[in-house]
Amino acid sequence: MAASAQGIGQALMEEVSYDASGQPITGSFMDYALPRAEDVPPIEVGDHPSPAKSNPLGTKGCGEAGCAGSLVCIVNAVLDALSDYGVTEINMPLTPERVLARDPERHKAKAA
């Protein structure tokens, strides 16, 4: 579950920023956005056992599998939502400002 929260954080809020002289301005957890429990939806954990045949214990490594899956799901969902506007790529983190900046309807409303 923690890896899923990590992927959500990477996709939506985590960003290392620097000032004009190259000094990090997100050098502590006071300045660097990390997901909190309230930022993460309920996660249901399941498994599908499939022992490895390559070793006598049947074990496999999984690393940060939840991180990879949650990050890709979020970014692809946002790209799908923006596809009618011709958006095919967007930089992470997908902050509200970045997403709304890619929405041409928002710009029309501001100009009116």
PDB file of N, CA, C and O in Angstrom, residues 1-14 33-43 66-75 92-95:
ATOM      1  N   MET A   1       0.814  -1.186   0.000  1.00  0.00           N
ATOM      2  CA  MET A   1       0.000   0.000   0.000  1.00  0.00           C
ATOM      3  C   MET A   1       0.860   1.253   0.000  1.00  0.00           C
ATOM      4  O   MET A   1       0.482   2.246  -0.605  1.00  0.00           O
ATOM      5  N   ALA A   2       1.973   1.219   0.687  1.00  0.00           N
ATOM      6  CA  ALA A   2       2.841   2.396   0.733  1.00  0.00           C
ATOM      7  C   ALA A   2       3.395   2.724  -0.645  1.00  0.00           C
ATOM      8  O   ALA A   2       3.521   3.900  -1.004  1.00  0.00           O
ATOM      9  N   ALA A   3       3.694   1.706  -1.434  1.00  0.00           N
ATOM     10  CA  ALA A   3       4.209   1.960  -2.779  1.00  0.00           C
ATOM     11  C   ALA A   3       3.134   2.604  -3.650  1.00  0.00           C
ATOM     12  O   ALA A   3       3.441   3.456  -4.489  1.00  0.00           O
ATOM     13  N   SER A   4       1.880   2.225  -3.460  1.00  0.00           N
ATOM     14  CA  SER A   4       0.795   2.873  -4.208  1.00  0.00           C
ATOM     15  C   SER A   4       0.697   4.345  -3.829  1.00  0.00           C
ATOM     16  O   SER A   4       0.519   5.211  -4.688  1.00  0.00           O
ATOM     17  N   ALA A   5       0.827   4.647  -2.542  1.00  0.00           N
ATOM     18  CA  ALA A   5       0.817   6.042  -2.090  1.00  0.00           C
ATOM     19  C   ALA A   5       1.999   6.803  -2.679  1.00  0.00           C
ATOM     20  O   ALA A   5       1.875   7.967  -3.063  1.00  0.00           O
ATOM     21  N   GLN A   6       3.143   6.140  -2.795  1.00  0.00           N
ATOM     22  CA  GLN A   6       4.321   6.774  -3.391  1.00  0.00           C
ATOM     23  C   GLN A   6       4.042   7.133  -4.845  1.00  0.00           C
ATOM     24  O   GLN A   6       4.389   8.225  -5.306  1.00  0.00           O
ATOM     25  N   GLY A   7       3.415   6.232  -5.585  1.00  0.00           N
ATOM     26  CA  GLY A   7       3.085   6.509  -6.981  1.00  0.00           C
ATOM     27  C   GLY A   7       2.102   7.649  -7.115  1.00  0.00           C
ATOM     28  O   GLY A   7       2.211   8.489  -8.018  1.00  0.00           O
ATOM     29  N   ILE A   8       1.114   7.708  -6.215  1.00  0.00           N
ATOM     30  CA  ILE A   8       0.149   8.805  -6.222  1.00  0.00           C
ATOM     31  C   ILE A   8       0.873  10.133  -5.975  1.00  0.00           C
ATOM     32  O   ILE A   8       0.620  11.129  -6.653  1.00  0.00           O
ATOM     33  N   GLY A   9       1.795  10.128  -5.026  1.00  0.00           N
ATOM     34  CA  GLY A   9       2.577  11.330  -4.740  1.00  0.00           C
ATOM     35  C   GLY A   9       3.414  11.769  -5.923  1.00  0.00           C
ATOM     36  O   GLY A   9       3.453  12.957  -6.264  1.00  0.00           O
ATOM     37  N   GLN A  10       4.090  10.827  -6.563  1.00  0.00           N
ATOM     38  CA  GLN A  10       4.902  11.162  -7.730  1.00  0.00           C
ATOM     39  C   GLN A  10       4.042  11.743  -8.841  1.00  0.00           C
ATOM     40  O   GLN A  10       4.425  12.709  -9.493  1.00  0.00           O
ATOM     41  N   ALA A  11       2.908  11.140  -9.091  1.00  0.00           N
ATOM     42  CA  ALA A  11       2.052  11.582 -10.193  1.00  0.00           C
ATOM     43  C   ALA A  11       1.420  12.945  -9.933  1.00  0.00           C
ATOM     44  O   ALA A  11       1.297  13.747 -10.855  1.00  0.00           O
ATOM     45  N   LEU A  12       1.033  13.218  -8.698  1.00  0.00           N
ATOM     46  CA  LEU A  12       0.211  14.396  -8.431  1.00  0.00           C
ATOM     47  C   LEU A  12       0.893  15.551  -7.716  1.00  0.00           C
ATOM     48  O   LEU A  12       0.441  16.687  -7.825  1.00  0.00           O
ATOM     49  N   MET A  13       1.951  15.299  -6.943  1.00  0.00           N
ATOM     50  CA  MET A  13       2.429  16.413  -6.122  1.00  0.00           C
ATOM     51  C   MET A  13       3.926  16.523  -5.909  1.00  0.00           C
ATOM     52  O   MET A  13       4.405  17.607  -5.598  1.00  0.00           O
ATOM     53  N   GLU A  14       4.698  15.479  -6.039  1.00  0.00           N
ATOM     54  CA  GLU A  14       6.115  15.560  -5.694  1.00  0.00           C
ATOM     55  C   GLU A  14       6.926  16.193  -6.819  1.00  0.00           C
ATOM     56  O   GLU A  14       6.844  15.766  -7.959  1.00  0.00           O
ATOM     57  N   ALA A  33       6.146  18.464  -1.318  1.00  0.00           N
ATOM     58  CA  ALA A  33       4.820  17.886  -1.110  1.00  0.00           C
ATOM     59  C   ALA A  33       4.876  16.355  -1.158  1.00  0.00           C
ATOM     60  O   ALA A  33       5.327  15.772  -2.143  1.00  0.00           O
ATOM     61  N   LEU A  34       4.438  15.734  -0.093  1.00  0.00           N
ATOM     62  CA  LEU A  34       4.310  14.277  -0.009  1.00  0.00           C
ATOM     63  C   LEU A  34       2.855  13.945   0.292  1.00  0.00           C
ATOM     64  O   LEU A  34       2.181  14.697   0.995  1.00  0.00           O
ATOM     65  N   PRO A  35       2.361  12.817  -0.219  1.00  0.00           N
ATOM     66  CA  PRO A  35       0.974  12.474   0.100  1.00  0.00           C
ATOM     67  C   PRO A  35       0.803  12.116   1.575  1.00  0.00           C
ATOM     68  O   PRO A  35       1.656  11.462   2.166  1.00  0.00           O
ATOM     69  N   ARG A  36      -0.295  12.600   2.144  1.00  0.00           N
ATOM     70  CA  ARG A  36      -0.676  12.229   3.500  1.00  0.00           C
ATOM     71  C   ARG A  36      -1.784  11.192   3.403  1.00  0.00           C
ATOM     72  O   ARG A  36      -2.330  10.938   2.326  1.00  0.00           O
ATOM     73  N   ALA A  37      -2.146  10.608   4.509  1.00  0.00           N
ATOM     74  CA  ALA A  37      -3.195   9.579   4.505  1.00  0.00           C
ATOM     75  C   ALA A  37      -4.473  10.091   3.860  1.00  0.00           C
ATOM     76  O   ALA A  37      -5.139   9.367   3.119  1.00  0.00           O
ATOM     77  N   GLU A  38      -4.817  11.351   4.086  1.00  0.00           N
ATOM     78  CA  GLU A  38      -6.053  11.894   3.515  1.00  0.00           C
ATOM     79  C   GLU A  38      -5.972  12.096   2.000  1.00  0.00           C
ATOM     80  O   GLU A  38      -6.992  12.281   1.342  1.00  0.00           O
ATOM     81  N   ASP A  39      -4.758  12.045   1.425  1.00  0.00           N
ATOM     82  CA  ASP A  39      -4.580  12.205  -0.017  1.00  0.00           C
ATOM     83  C   ASP A  39      -4.689  10.886  -0.774  1.00  0.00           C
ATOM     84  O   ASP A  39      -4.703  10.881  -2.010  1.00  0.00           O
ATOM     85  N   VAL A  40      -4.727   9.791  -0.049  1.00  0.00           N
ATOM     86  CA  VAL A  40      -4.701   8.463  -0.665  1.00  0.00           C
ATOM     87  C   VAL A  40      -6.067   7.795  -0.470  1.00  0.00           C
ATOM     88  O   VAL A  40      -6.561   7.715   0.648  1.00  0.00           O
ATOM     89  N   PRO A  41      -6.662   7.310  -1.558  1.00  0.00           N
ATOM     90  CA  PRO A  41      -7.963   6.640  -1.416  1.00  0.00           C
ATOM     91  C   PRO A  41      -7.805   5.282  -0.732  1.00  0.00           C
ATOM     92  O   PRO A  41      -6.691   4.745  -0.641  1.00  0.00           O
ATOM     93  N   PRO A  42      -8.908   4.709  -0.260  1.00  0.00           N
ATOM     94  CA  PRO A  42      -8.821   3.355   0.307  1.00  0.00           C
ATOM     95  C   PRO A  42      -8.270   2.385  -0.745  1.00  0.00           C
ATOM     96  O   PRO A  42      -8.644   2.461  -1.919  1.00  0.00           O
ATOM     97  N   ILE A  43      -7.386   1.531  -0.332  1.00  0.00           N
ATOM     98  CA  ILE A  43      -6.750   0.585  -1.254  1.00  0.00           C
ATOM     99  C   ILE A  43      -7.101  -0.828  -0.823  1.00  0.00           C
ATOM    100  O   ILE A  43      -6.924  -1.191   0.338  1.00  0.00           O
ATOM    101  N   GLY A  66       3.570  -1.433  -6.631  1.00  0.00           N
ATOM    102  CA  GLY A  66       2.438  -0.526  -6.444  1.00  0.00           C
ATOM    103  C   GLY A  66       2.717   0.870  -6.948  1.00  0.00           C
ATOM    104  O   GLY A  66       1.837   1.557  -7.461  1.00  0.00           O
ATOM    105  N   CYS A  67       3.964   1.301  -6.830  1.00  0.00           N
ATOM    106  CA  CYS A  67       4.350   2.633  -7.290  1.00  0.00           C
ATOM    107  C   CYS A  67       4.202   2.732  -8.799  1.00  0.00           C
ATOM    108  O   CYS A  67       3.612   3.670  -9.312  1.00  0.00           O
ATOM    109  N   ALA A  68       4.713   1.745  -9.494  1.00  0.00           N
ATOM    110  CA  ALA A  68       4.657   1.772 -10.958  1.00  0.00           C
ATOM    111  C   ALA A  68       3.224   1.745 -11.461  1.00  0.00           C
ATOM    112  O   ALA A  68       2.857   2.478 -12.373  1.00  0.00           O
ATOM    113  N   GLY A  69       2.389   0.940 -10.856  1.00  0.00           N
ATOM    114  CA  GLY A  69       1.007   0.827 -11.316  1.00  0.00           C
ATOM    115  C   GLY A  69       0.185   2.066 -11.039  1.00  0.00           C
ATOM    116  O   GLY A  69      -0.549   2.547 -11.912  1.00  0.00           O
ATOM    117  N   SER A  70       0.274   2.618  -9.842  1.00  0.00           N
ATOM    118  CA  SER A  70      -0.558   3.783  -9.504  1.00  0.00           C
ATOM    119  C   SER A  70      -0.142   5.009 -10.308  1.00  0.00           C
ATOM    120  O   SER A  70      -0.997   5.767 -10.788  1.00  0.00           O
ATOM    121  N   LEU A  71       1.133   5.211 -10.492  1.00  0.00           N
ATOM    122  CA  LEU A  71       1.629   6.358 -11.243  1.00  0.00           C
ATOM    123  C   LEU A  71       1.106   6.320 -12.682  1.00  0.00           C
ATOM    124  O   LEU A  71       0.550   7.298 -13.186  1.00  0.00           O
ATOM    125  N   VAL A  72       1.241   5.194 -13.338  1.00  0.00           N
ATOM    126  CA  VAL A  72       0.812   5.056 -14.733  1.00  0.00           C
ATOM    127  C   VAL A  72      -0.702   5.206 -14.861  1.00  0.00           C
ATOM    128  O   VAL A  72      -1.196   5.846 -15.791  1.00  0.00           O
ATOM    129  N   CYS A  73      -1.447   4.624 -13.932  1.00  0.00           N
ATOM    130  CA  CYS A  73      -2.914   4.733 -13.983  1.00  0.00           C
ATOM    131  C   CYS A  73      -3.373   6.180 -13.885  1.00  0.00           C
ATOM    132  O   CYS A  73      -4.261   6.611 -14.629  1.00  0.00           O
ATOM    133  N   ILE A  74      -2.788   6.932 -12.982  1.00  0.00           N
ATOM    134  CA  ILE A  74      -3.189   8.326 -12.795  1.00  0.00           C
ATOM    135  C   ILE A  74      -2.847   9.164 -14.023  1.00  0.00           C
ATOM    136  O   ILE A  74      -3.675   9.909 -14.544  1.00  0.00           O
ATOM    137  N   VAL A  75      -1.626   9.052 -14.506  1.00  0.00           N
ATOM    138  CA  VAL A  75      -1.214   9.854 -15.662  1.00  0.00           C
ATOM    139  C   VAL A  75      -2.048   9.485 -16.891  1.00  0.00           C
ATOM    140  O   VAL A  75      -2.523  10.374 -17.611  1.00  0.00           O
ATOM    141  N   MET A  92       4.791  15.560 -15.136  1.00  0.00           N
ATOM    142  CA  MET A  92       4.449  15.369 -13.734  1.00  0.00           C
ATOM    143  C   MET A  92       5.210  16.396 -12.901  1.00  0.00           C
ATOM    144  O   MET A  92       6.247  16.856 -13.339  1.00  0.00           O
ATOM    145  N   PRO A  93       4.712  16.729 -11.747  1.00  0.00           N
ATOM    146  CA  PRO A  93       3.480  16.248 -11.158  1.00  0.00           C
ATOM    147  C   PRO A  93       2.267  16.905 -11.807  1.00  0.00           C
ATOM    148  O   PRO A  93       2.339  18.041 -12.278  1.00  0.00           O
ATOM    149  N   LEU A  94       1.166  16.189 -11.813  1.00  0.00           N
ATOM    150  CA  LEU A  94      -0.053  16.671 -12.438  1.00  0.00           C
ATOM    151  C   LEU A  94      -0.810  17.558 -11.454  1.00  0.00           C
ATOM    152  O   LEU A  94      -1.875  17.215 -10.960  1.00  0.00           O
ATOM    153  N   THR A  95      -0.233  18.705 -11.182  1.00  0.00           N
ATOM    154  CA  THR A  95      -0.862  19.658 -10.269  1.00  0.00           C
ATOM    155  C   THR A  95      -2.105  20.232 -10.943  1.00  0.00           C
ATOM    156  O   THR A  95      -2.215  20.216 -12.177  1.00  0.00           O
TER     157      THR A  95
END
